[in-house]
Amino acid sequence: LCPAMEVHASTQMTISSPEAAELCRALGITRVVVPRELSVADIRAFAAGTDLELEVFIHGALCMSWSGQCLTSEAWGGRSANRGQCAQACRLPYDLVVDGEVRDLGDVHYLLSPKDLAGLPVVRELSEIGVHGLKIEGRQKGPTYVATATAAYRRFVDSIASGVPLDRVTQQGDVRDLALSYSRGLSTGFLRGVDHQGLVEGRFPEHRGVFVGRVTQVGRSSVRVSREARSGDLGSGTLASAALKAGMGVVFDQGRPEVDEPGGPVFRVEDHPTGGYVELGFGRPGPDLTKVHVGDRVFVTSDPSLPKRALAKAETLGHRGIPLAIRAEGSLGAPLRVTGVARAAEITVVSDEPLSAAHAGGLDEALLTDKLGSLGDTPFRLASLDAAGVVPGLHLPVSGLKRLRRALVAGLSHGLDVARDVAPAGVLASLARSPALVDVARPDAALTQPQIVPLCRTDEQLDAALALGFPEIELDWMEMVGLGRAVERVRAAGRRVVVATVRIQKPGEEGYDARIARLKPDGILVRHFGALVHF
């Protein structure tokens, strides 16, 4: 329907290795959104193994499963997470059952609810790797969240590009605002590697904001809170340098987020840095302090000044268009030639009337920048203008310059639209020729009756399957140890043997498929796209 539109592979496809990216290439896909479970080291290896563009989730909610592999919502409620309808089963409370008995975990009940991702600390590394895009998760988030998140990462990326690092106060302010706009606690997710204990706190499933500390004393209209930092939380302690202010909303976390928790706006703040505590005064409306206890955790959940501050930050970034370089050339009696270059597109337009002698001033760099560079609501922004090729003292009506600008924008817009034109027929033809995707006729293709195929994961299961006489057996060994022996047992019994691949293959793990291939099974149960290409 739209062959000129770029197609990107969603993270729901679980394209987790360069080998899997080759399938995307065959389908005409130009960019892969890698799984959120890959580390920076994994992404570096991925980028080294493919020339497709890579996009990385940098901020927002994390899934409790591998991206694209969670079927809980679909299985329980018929709502597919891979079609944007996740019911968020991971945000529900659970009990931990060990050997048939419920383990008492105190106030830890949200065992599958990860903290939110905040990848600011690794943006520089991703930039050096050559990642093409940073993706911010924003499902059902408000405008303040959008403005805060985009402004923070835009500013950080620009500082890297300019070589001028952001000062510590600015960085702390950005992290504070990210946590206040929406967070379940901020972490670097899997970008720094696997750390399950730091990834899941388990005490709440929804927005908590910024942690301040614990209640040490409760009065009639005030509460004393000790300053603390939370281990492994990126947003912890960010209010220490930017003190709590009257008007901010707080909640007293008692480990039961499913019931009404005491909380409300702060009326008065007295900071005691030498004593390591802050005193919060409340009025009406406010929390019922008879329900607040020593030891309760205190979080700042809102700041009424944040929406206005977020909008101001976003506006300072200005219009972020496609960089356009313009070159102008012209002489007396000849038309003005204007060449524009934006990304891979280049176009030259000429005026419909010749240049004449100017009575005063004439065309110079300032005038051309003003008239040709007024790009307004177009997709472009003027990056540079070279007027060295225009002979001084020449004139062209302003209306002629505007027509040139409009023609330039129209031509470049069209050029960028078709720069990655993918012909569907050509893609289909390449798929048909691809040896990795050829339909191989099976020996039992003529079967007309249903066939039961057991999938075995242990030697005991294999013993039973062989004894029952199944003509085909699939082996899904959790580890490679003993897999070769199992394959030989099925083959010696005269049965057809099929081996299942792993479900996820990270960059550098291609050896698993290679080892399966050396076993020469009769078939492969393919469970990741890299294996589809490999076999």
Coordinates of C-alpha atoms in Angstrom, one line a residue:
L1 CA 0.0 0.0 0.0
C2 CA 2.9 2.4 0.7
P3 CA 6.1 1.0 -0.7
A4 CA 8.0 4.3 -0.1
M5 CA 7.5 4.0 3.7
E6 CA 10.3 2.7 5.8
V7 CA 9.6 -0.4 7.8
H8 CA 11.2 -1.0 11.2
A9 CA 11.3 -4.2 13.2
S10 CA 9.5 -3.7 16.5
T11 CA 11.0 -5.0 19.7
Q12 CA 8.1 -7.4 19.8
M13 CA 9.8 -9.4 17.0
T14 CA 12.7 -10.2 19.4
I15 CA 15.4 -9.6 16.8
S16 CA 18.1 -10.2 19.3
S17 CA 21.2 -11.1 17.1
P18 CA 22.8 -10.0 13.8
E19 CA 21.8 -13.3 12.3
A20 CA 18.2 -12.6 13.0
A21 CA 18.7 -9.1 11.4
E22 CA 19.4 -10.8 8.1
L23 CA 15.8 -12.0 8.0
C24 CA 14.8 -8.3 8.4
R25 CA 17.0 -7.3 5.5
A26 CA 15.3 -9.9 3.3
L27 CA 11.9 -8.4 4.2
G28 CA 13.1 -4.9 3.3
I29 CA 13.3 -3.7 6.9
T30 CA 15.8 -0.8 7.4
R31 CA 15.9 -0.5 11.3
V32 CA 15.7 -3.0 14.2
V33 CA 14.4 -2.0 17.6
V34 CA 16.5 -4.3 19.8
P35 CA 15.1 -6.1 22.8
R36 CA 15.2 -4.1 26.1
E37 CA 17.0 -7.0 27.7
L38 CA 20.3 -6.5 25.8
S39 CA 23.2 -4.9 27.6
V40 CA 25.4 -2.2 26.1
A41 CA 28.0 -4.9 25.4
D42 CA 25.4 -7.0 23.6
I43 CA 24.3 -4.0 21.6
R44 CA 27.9 -3.2 20.6
A45 CA 28.3 -6.8 19.4
F46 CA 25.0 -6.5 17.5
A47 CA 26.1 -3.3 15.8
A48 CA 29.4 -4.9 14.7
G49 CA 27.5 -7.8 13.0
T50 CA 25.0 -5.8 10.9
D51 CA 24.8 -2.6 9.0
L52 CA 21.0 -2.2 9.6
E53 CA 20.1 0.7 11.8
L54 CA 19.6 -0.1 15.5
E55 CA 17.2 1.7 17.8
V56 CA 17.4 1.2 21.6
F57 CA 14.8 1.7 24.3
I58 CA 16.3 4.3 26.6
H59 CA 13.5 5.2 29.0
G60 CA 10.2 4.0 30.4
A61 CA 8.5 0.8 31.5
L62 CA 10.3 -2.5 31.4
C63 CA 8.7 -5.9 30.7
M64 CA 9.1 -8.8 33.1
S65 CA 9.8 -11.1 30.1
W66 CA 12.0 -10.9 27.1
S67 CA 10.5 -8.3 24.7
G68 CA 7.9 -9.9 22.5
Q69 CA 7.9 -13.2 24.5
C70 CA 5.3 -12.5 27.3
L71 CA 2.1 -14.3 26.6
T72 CA 0.6 -13.9 30.1
S73 CA -2.0 -11.2 29.2
E74 CA -3.0 -13.2 26.1
A75 CA -3.3 -16.5 28.0
W76 CA -5.2 -15.1 30.9
G77 CA -7.4 -12.5 29.3
G78 CA -7.2 -12.8 25.5
R79 CA -5.4 -9.4 25.3
S80 CA -2.2 -9.7 23.3
A81 CA 0.8 -7.7 24.7
N82 CA 2.4 -8.0 21.2
R83 CA -0.6 -6.2 19.7
G84 CA -0.5 -3.3 22.2
Q85 CA -3.2 -4.6 24.5
C86 CA -1.1 -5.7 27.5
A87 CA -3.2 -6.1 30.7
Q88 CA 0.0 -5.8 32.8
A89 CA -0.2 -9.0 34.8
C90 CA 3.3 -8.2 36.0
R91 CA 1.9 -5.3 38.0
L92 CA -0.2 -7.6 40.2
P93 CA 0.7 -8.9 43.7
Y94 CA 1.9 -12.5 43.9
D95 CA 3.0 -15.0 46.6
L96 CA 6.2 -16.9 46.4
V97 CA 5.7 -20.6 46.8
V98 CA 8.8 -22.7 47.7
D99 CA 8.4 -26.5 47.8
G100 CA 4.7 -26.1 48.2
E101 CA 4.8 -23.6 51.0
V102 CA 4.2 -19.8 50.8
R103 CA 7.3 -17.9 51.8
D104 CA 6.8 -14.9 54.0
L105 CA 8.4 -11.9 52.2
G106 CA 7.0 -9.2 54.5
D107 CA 5.7 -6.3 52.4
V108 CA 7.3 -7.6 49.2
H109 CA 4.4 -8.8 47.0
Y110 CA 5.0 -7.3 43.5
L111 CA 7.5 -9.9 42.5
L112 CA 7.2 -9.4 38.8
S113 CA 7.1 -5.6 38.6
P114 CA 10.4 -4.1 37.5
K115 CA 11.6 -0.5 38.1
D116 CA 11.4 1.8 35.2
L117 CA 14.3 2.2 32.7
A118 CA 16.4 5.4 32.8
G119 CA 19.3 5.0 30.4
L120 CA 20.9 8.5 30.7
P121 CA 24.2 7.0 32.1
V122 CA 24.7 4.9 29.0
V123 CA 23.7 7.4 26.2
R124 CA 27.3 8.3 25.5
E125 CA 28.3 4.7 25.0
L126 CA 25.3 4.1 22.7
S127 CA 26.3 7.2 20.7
E128 CA 29.9 5.8 20.4
I129 CA 28.5 2.5 19.2
G130 CA 26.6 4.2 16.4
V131 CA 23.0 3.5 17.6
H132 CA 20.6 5.5 15.3
G133 CA 17.7 6.1 17.6
L134 CA 16.7 6.3 21.3
K135 CA 13.2 5.1 22.0
I136 CA 11.2 6.4 24.9
E137 CA 8.3 4.3 26.1
G138 CA 5.2 6.4 26.7
R139 CA 2.2 4.2 26.8
Q140 CA -0.8 6.1 28.4
K141 CA 1.6 8.8 29.7
G142 CA 0.6 12.5 30.0
P143 CA 2.1 15.6 28.2
T144 CA 4.3 16.5 31.2
Y145 CA 6.0 13.1 31.0
V146 CA 6.5 13.5 27.3
A147 CA 8.0 17.0 27.6
T148 CA 10.2 16.0 30.5
A149 CA 11.6 12.8 29.0
T150 CA 12.3 14.2 25.5
A151 CA 13.9 17.4 26.8
A152 CA 16.2 15.5 29.1
Y153 CA 17.5 13.1 26.5
R154 CA 17.6 15.7 23.8
R155 CA 19.8 17.9 26.0
F156 CA 22.1 15.1 26.9
V157 CA 22.5 14.0 23.2
D158 CA 23.2 17.6 22.2
S159 CA 25.8 17.9 24.9
I160 CA 27.6 14.8 23.6
A161 CA 27.5 16.1 20.0
S162 CA 28.8 19.5 21.0
G163 CA 31.5 18.1 23.3
V164 CA 30.3 20.4 26.1
P165 CA 29.3 18.2 29.1
L166 CA 26.2 19.1 31.2
D167 CA 26.9 20.4 34.7
R168 CA 26.0 18.2 37.6
V169 CA 23.2 20.4 38.8
T170 CA 21.5 20.2 35.4
Q171 CA 21.8 16.4 35.3
Q172 CA 20.4 16.1 38.8
G173 CA 17.5 18.3 37.9
D174 CA 16.7 16.3 34.8
V175 CA 16.8 13.0 36.8
R176 CA 14.6 14.5 39.5
D177 CA 12.0 15.7 36.9
L178 CA 12.1 12.3 35.2
A179 CA 11.3 10.6 38.5
L180 CA 8.6 13.1 39.4
S181 CA 6.8 12.9 36.1
Y182 CA 6.4 9.1 36.4
S183 CA 8.5 6.4 37.8
R184 CA 8.4 3.1 39.8
G185 CA 12.0 3.8 40.8
L186 CA 14.6 4.4 38.1
S187 CA 17.3 2.0 37.1
T188 CA 19.5 1.3 34.0
G189 CA 17.5 -1.9 33.5
F190 CA 19.5 -4.5 31.6
L191 CA 21.8 -2.0 29.9
R192 CA 24.5 -2.6 32.5
G193 CA 23.9 -6.3 32.5
V194 CA 21.7 -8.7 34.5
D195 CA 21.0 -7.6 38.1
H196 CA 17.6 -9.0 39.1
Q197 CA 17.8 -7.9 42.7
G198 CA 18.4 -4.3 41.6
L199 CA 15.8 -4.5 38.9
V200 CA 12.8 -5.5 41.0
E201 CA 12.1 -4.0 44.4
G202 CA 8.7 -5.7 44.7
R203 CA 7.0 -3.2 47.0
F204 CA 4.8 -1.3 44.6
P205 CA 3.6 -1.5 41.0
E206 CA 2.8 2.1 40.2
H207 CA 4.3 5.6 40.3
R208 CA 6.3 6.4 43.4
G209 CA 8.4 9.4 42.4
V210 CA 11.5 10.4 44.4
F211 CA 12.5 8.7 47.6
V212 CA 13.3 11.0 50.5
G213 CA 13.8 8.8 53.5
R214 CA 12.0 7.2 56.5
V215 CA 9.8 8.7 59.2
T216 CA 11.6 9.0 62.5
Q217 CA 9.0 11.1 64.5
V218 CA 5.3 11.9 64.1
G219 CA 3.8 15.1 65.6
R220 CA 0.3 16.6 65.6
S221 CA 0.8 18.5 62.3
S222 CA 4.3 17.6 61.2
V223 CA 6.6 14.6 60.5
R224 CA 10.3 14.3 60.8
V225 CA 12.0 12.3 58.0
S226 CA 15.6 11.1 57.9
R227 CA 17.4 11.6 54.6
E228 CA 18.3 8.3 52.9
A229 CA 19.3 7.0 49.5
R230 CA 17.9 3.8 48.0
S231 CA 20.4 1.3 46.7
G232 CA 20.4 0.9 43.0
D233 CA 17.9 3.7 42.3
L234 CA 19.0 6.3 39.8
G235 CA 16.6 8.9 41.1
S236 CA 17.4 8.5 44.8
G237 CA 18.6 11.5 46.7
T238 CA 18.0 13.9 43.8
L239 CA 16.0 16.2 46.1
A240 CA 18.9 16.6 48.5
S241 CA 20.5 19.4 46.4
A242 CA 17.1 20.8 45.2
A243 CA 15.3 21.0 48.6
L244 CA 11.7 19.9 49.1
K245 CA 9.3 22.8 48.6
A246 CA 5.9 23.6 50.0
G247 CA 3.2 22.4 47.6
M248 CA 4.9 19.2 46.6
G249 CA 2.8 16.0 47.2
V250 CA 4.1 13.2 49.4
V251 CA 3.0 9.7 50.2
F252 CA 3.8 7.6 53.2
D253 CA 4.6 4.1 51.9
Q254 CA 3.6 1.4 54.4
G255 CA 4.0 -1.5 52.0
R256 CA 0.3 -1.8 51.0
P257 CA -0.1 0.2 47.8
E258 CA -3.4 -1.6 47.0
V259 CA -5.1 0.3 49.9
D260 CA -5.4 4.0 50.5
E261 CA -2.1 5.3 51.7
P262 CA -1.7 8.5 53.8
G263 CA -0.4 11.4 51.8
G264 CA -1.0 14.9 50.6
P265 CA 0.5 18.3 49.9
V266 CA 3.3 19.7 52.0
F267 CA 2.5 23.1 53.7
R268 CA 5.9 23.7 55.4
V269 CA 9.5 22.4 54.9
E270 CA 12.3 22.8 57.4
D271 CA 15.6 21.3 56.3
H272 CA 18.2 20.3 58.9
P273 CA 21.2 19.2 56.8
T274 CA 23.5 18.9 59.8
G275 CA 21.0 16.6 61.6
G276 CA 20.4 14.6 58.4
Y277 CA 16.6 15.1 58.5
V278 CA 13.9 17.3 57.2
E279 CA 10.6 18.3 58.9
L280 CA 7.5 18.4 56.9
G281 CA 4.5 20.4 58.1
F282 CA 0.9 19.7 56.9
G283 CA -2.4 21.4 57.0
R284 CA -5.9 20.9 55.5
P285 CA -6.3 19.1 53.2
G286 CA -3.6 16.8 54.3
P287 CA -2.8 13.3 55.4
D288 CA -4.3 11.8 58.6
L289 CA -1.1 11.7 60.6
T290 CA -2.6 9.2 63.1
K291 CA -2.1 6.6 60.3
V292 CA 1.6 7.5 59.8
H293 CA 4.1 5.4 61.6
V294 CA 7.8 5.6 62.5
G295 CA 9.6 3.6 59.8
D296 CA 7.3 4.5 56.9
R297 CA 9.1 5.3 53.7
V298 CA 8.4 8.8 52.3
F299 CA 8.2 9.6 48.6
V300 CA 7.6 12.9 46.8
T301 CA 5.1 12.0 44.1
S302 CA 4.3 15.4 42.5
D303 CA 5.5 18.9 42.0
P304 CA 2.9 21.5 40.9
S305 CA 5.7 23.5 39.2
L306 CA 6.8 20.6 37.0
P307 CA 4.3 21.0 34.1
K308 CA 5.4 24.6 33.5
R309 CA 9.1 23.8 34.0
A310 CA 8.8 20.8 31.6
L311 CA 7.2 23.0 28.9
A312 CA 9.9 25.7 29.3
K313 CA 12.6 23.0 28.9
A314 CA 11.0 21.7 25.8
E315 CA 10.6 25.1 24.2
T316 CA 14.3 25.9 24.7
L317 CA 15.1 23.1 22.4
G318 CA 13.5 24.9 19.4
H319 CA 12.5 23.4 16.1
R320 CA 14.4 20.1 15.5
G321 CA 14.2 19.8 11.7
I322 CA 16.3 17.9 9.1
P323 CA 19.5 19.8 8.6
L324 CA 19.5 21.5 5.2
A325 CA 22.6 22.9 3.5
I326 CA 22.0 25.5 0.8
R327 CA 24.4 26.7 -1.9
A328 CA 23.5 29.6 -4.2
E329 CA 25.1 30.6 -7.5
G330 CA 24.3 33.3 -10.1
S331 CA 25.6 36.0 -12.4
L332 CA 24.1 38.9 -14.3
G333 CA 21.5 37.9 -16.9
A334 CA 21.5 34.2 -15.7
P335 CA 18.9 32.6 -13.4
L336 CA 19.8 32.1 -9.7
R337 CA 20.7 28.4 -9.1
V338 CA 20.0 27.1 -5.6
T339 CA 21.1 23.6 -4.5
G340 CA 19.9 22.0 -1.3
V341 CA 21.3 18.9 0.4
A342 CA 19.4 17.1 3.2
R343 CA 20.6 13.7 4.3
A344 CA 20.8 11.6 1.1
A345 CA 18.7 13.9 -1.0
E346 CA 20.0 16.7 -3.2
I347 CA 18.1 18.9 -5.6
T348 CA 18.9 22.1 -7.7
V349 CA 16.2 24.6 -8.6
V350 CA 16.6 27.7 -10.8
S351 CA 14.7 31.0 -10.8
D352 CA 12.1 31.6 -13.5
E353 CA 13.6 35.0 -14.3
P354 CA 17.2 36.2 -14.8
L355 CA 19.2 38.1 -12.3
S356 CA 19.4 41.9 -12.9
A357 CA 21.6 44.7 -11.6
A358 CA 20.6 45.9 -8.1
H359 CA 19.9 49.6 -7.4
A360 CA 21.0 49.2 -3.8
G361 CA 22.4 46.3 -1.6
G362 CA 21.6 43.3 -3.8
L363 CA 21.6 39.6 -3.0
D364 CA 24.0 38.8 -0.2
E365 CA 24.3 36.0 2.4
A366 CA 22.1 37.8 5.0
L367 CA 19.3 38.4 2.5
L368 CA 19.5 34.8 1.1
T369 CA 19.6 33.4 4.6
D370 CA 16.5 35.3 5.6
K371 CA 14.4 34.4 2.5
L372 CA 15.6 30.9 1.6
G373 CA 16.2 29.9 5.3
S374 CA 12.7 30.8 6.5
L375 CA 11.7 27.1 6.7
G376 CA 8.9 27.6 9.3
D377 CA 6.7 24.5 9.5
T378 CA 8.6 22.5 6.9
P379 CA 10.5 19.3 7.9
F380 CA 13.8 21.2 7.5
R381 CA 16.0 23.6 9.4
L382 CA 18.8 25.7 7.8
A383 CA 22.2 24.2 8.8
S384 CA 24.3 26.4 6.4
L385 CA 24.1 28.7 3.5
D386 CA 26.9 29.3 1.0
A387 CA 26.5 32.4 -1.2
A388 CA 30.0 32.6 -2.5
G389 CA 28.9 31.7 -6.0
V390 CA 26.6 34.7 -6.3
V391 CA 28.1 37.7 -8.0
P392 CA 27.7 40.9 -5.8
G393 CA 25.3 43.6 -6.8
L394 CA 22.5 41.5 -8.3
H395 CA 18.8 41.6 -7.8
L396 CA 15.9 39.0 -7.7
P397 CA 12.4 39.9 -6.5
V398 CA 11.5 38.5 -3.0
S399 CA 8.6 36.6 -4.6
G400 CA 11.1 34.8 -6.8
L401 CA 13.2 33.8 -3.8
K402 CA 10.1 32.5 -2.0
R403 CA 9.2 30.4 -5.1
L404 CA 12.7 28.9 -5.1
R405 CA 12.4 28.1 -1.4
R406 CA 9.0 26.3 -1.9
A407 CA 10.4 24.4 -4.9
L408 CA 13.5 23.4 -2.9
V409 CA 11.4 22.1 0.0
A410 CA 9.0 20.2 -2.2
G411 CA 11.8 18.6 -4.2
L412 CA 13.8 17.5 -1.1
S413 CA 10.7 16.2 0.7
H414 CA 9.9 14.0 -2.3
G415 CA 13.5 12.9 -2.6
L416 CA 13.6 11.8 1.1
D417 CA 10.3 10.0 0.7
V418 CA 11.7 7.8 -2.1
A419 CA 15.3 7.5 -0.9
R420 CA 14.5 4.2 0.6
D421 CA 11.9 3.0 -1.8
V422 CA 11.5 -0.8 -1.4
A423 CA 9.9 -2.6 -4.3
P424 CA 7.6 -5.3 -2.9
A425 CA 8.0 -7.5 -6.0
G426 CA 11.8 -7.4 -5.6
V427 CA 11.5 -8.3 -1.9
L428 CA 9.3 -11.3 -2.6
A429 CA 11.6 -12.4 -5.3
S430 CA 14.6 -12.3 -3.0
L431 CA 12.7 -14.3 -0.4
A432 CA 11.8 -16.9 -3.0
R433 CA 15.5 -17.2 -4.0
S434 CA 16.9 -17.3 -0.4
P435 CA 18.3 -20.7 0.4
A436 CA 17.5 -20.1 4.1
L437 CA 13.8 -19.7 3.4
V438 CA 13.2 -22.4 0.9
D439 CA 10.2 -24.7 1.6
V440 CA 11.8 -28.2 1.9
A441 CA 9.4 -31.1 1.2
R442 CA 9.2 -33.4 4.3
P443 CA 9.3 -37.2 3.9
D444 CA 5.9 -37.5 5.6
A445 CA 4.3 -34.7 3.5
A446 CA 1.7 -37.2 2.1
L447 CA 0.3 -37.9 5.6
T448 CA -3.5 -37.4 5.8
Q449 CA -4.0 -38.3 9.4
P450 CA -3.0 -36.1 12.4
Q451 CA 0.2 -37.2 14.1
I452 CA 1.1 -36.7 17.7
V453 CA 4.7 -35.6 18.3
P454 CA 6.0 -35.7 21.9
L455 CA 8.5 -33.0 23.0
C456 CA 10.9 -34.4 25.6
R457 CA 13.1 -32.5 28.0
T458 CA 14.5 -35.3 30.1
D459 CA 15.9 -38.8 29.6
E460 CA 12.9 -40.2 31.5
Q461 CA 10.5 -38.6 29.1
L462 CA 12.5 -39.9 26.2
D463 CA 12.4 -43.4 27.6
A464 CA 8.6 -43.2 27.7
A465 CA 8.3 -41.7 24.2
L466 CA 10.5 -44.4 22.7
A467 CA 8.6 -47.2 24.5
L468 CA 5.3 -45.9 23.2
G469 CA 6.5 -46.1 19.6
F470 CA 6.1 -42.5 18.4
P471 CA 7.6 -42.2 14.8
E472 CA 8.9 -38.6 15.5
I473 CA 10.3 -37.2 18.7
E474 CA 11.3 -33.6 19.5
L475 CA 14.2 -32.9 21.9
D476 CA 14.1 -29.7 24.0
W477 CA 17.1 -30.2 26.2
M478 CA 17.5 -27.3 28.7
E479 CA 21.3 -27.7 28.4
M480 CA 23.4 -29.1 25.6
V481 CA 24.9 -31.8 27.9
G482 CA 23.6 -35.1 26.9
L483 CA 21.8 -33.8 23.8
G484 CA 24.0 -35.7 21.3
R485 CA 23.5 -39.0 23.2
A486 CA 19.7 -38.4 23.1
V487 CA 19.8 -37.8 19.3
E488 CA 21.7 -41.0 18.8
R489 CA 19.2 -43.0 20.9
V490 CA 16.2 -41.7 18.8
R491 CA 18.1 -42.4 15.6
A492 CA 19.2 -45.9 16.7
A493 CA 15.5 -46.7 17.4
G494 CA 14.7 -45.8 13.7
R495 CA 12.6 -42.8 14.6
R496 CA 12.7 -39.3 13.2
V497 CA 14.5 -36.8 15.5
V498 CA 13.8 -33.1 15.7
V499 CA 15.9 -30.7 17.9
A500 CA 14.5 -27.5 19.4
T501 CA 16.6 -24.4 19.4
V502 CA 16.9 -22.0 22.4
R503 CA 14.2 -19.4 22.6
I504 CA 16.5 -16.4 22.7
Q505 CA 19.9 -16.0 21.0
K506 CA 22.0 -13.0 22.0
P507 CA 24.9 -11.7 19.9
G508 CA 27.8 -14.1 20.2
E509 CA 25.6 -17.1 21.0
E510 CA 25.5 -18.4 17.4
G511 CA 27.4 -21.5 18.6
Y512 CA 24.2 -23.1 20.0
D513 CA 22.7 -23.4 16.5
A514 CA 26.0 -24.5 15.0
R515 CA 26.2 -27.3 17.6
I516 CA 22.7 -28.4 16.8
A517 CA 23.6 -28.4 13.1
R518 CA 26.5 -30.8 13.7
L519 CA 24.1 -33.3 15.2
K520 CA 22.4 -33.6 11.8
P521 CA 18.9 -34.0 13.1
D522 CA 16.0 -34.7 10.7
G523 CA 14.4 -31.4 11.5
I524 CA 14.7 -28.3 13.6
L525 CA 12.0 -26.7 15.9
V526 CA 12.9 -23.0 15.2
R527 CA 12.2 -20.7 18.1
H528 CA 14.1 -17.6 17.2
F529 CA 14.6 -15.7 13.9
G530 CA 18.3 -16.2 13.9
A531 CA 17.8 -19.9 13.7
L532 CA 15.4 -19.5 10.8
V533 CA 18.3 -17.8 8.9
H534 CA 20.9 -20.2 10.2
F535 CA 19.1 -23.4 9.1

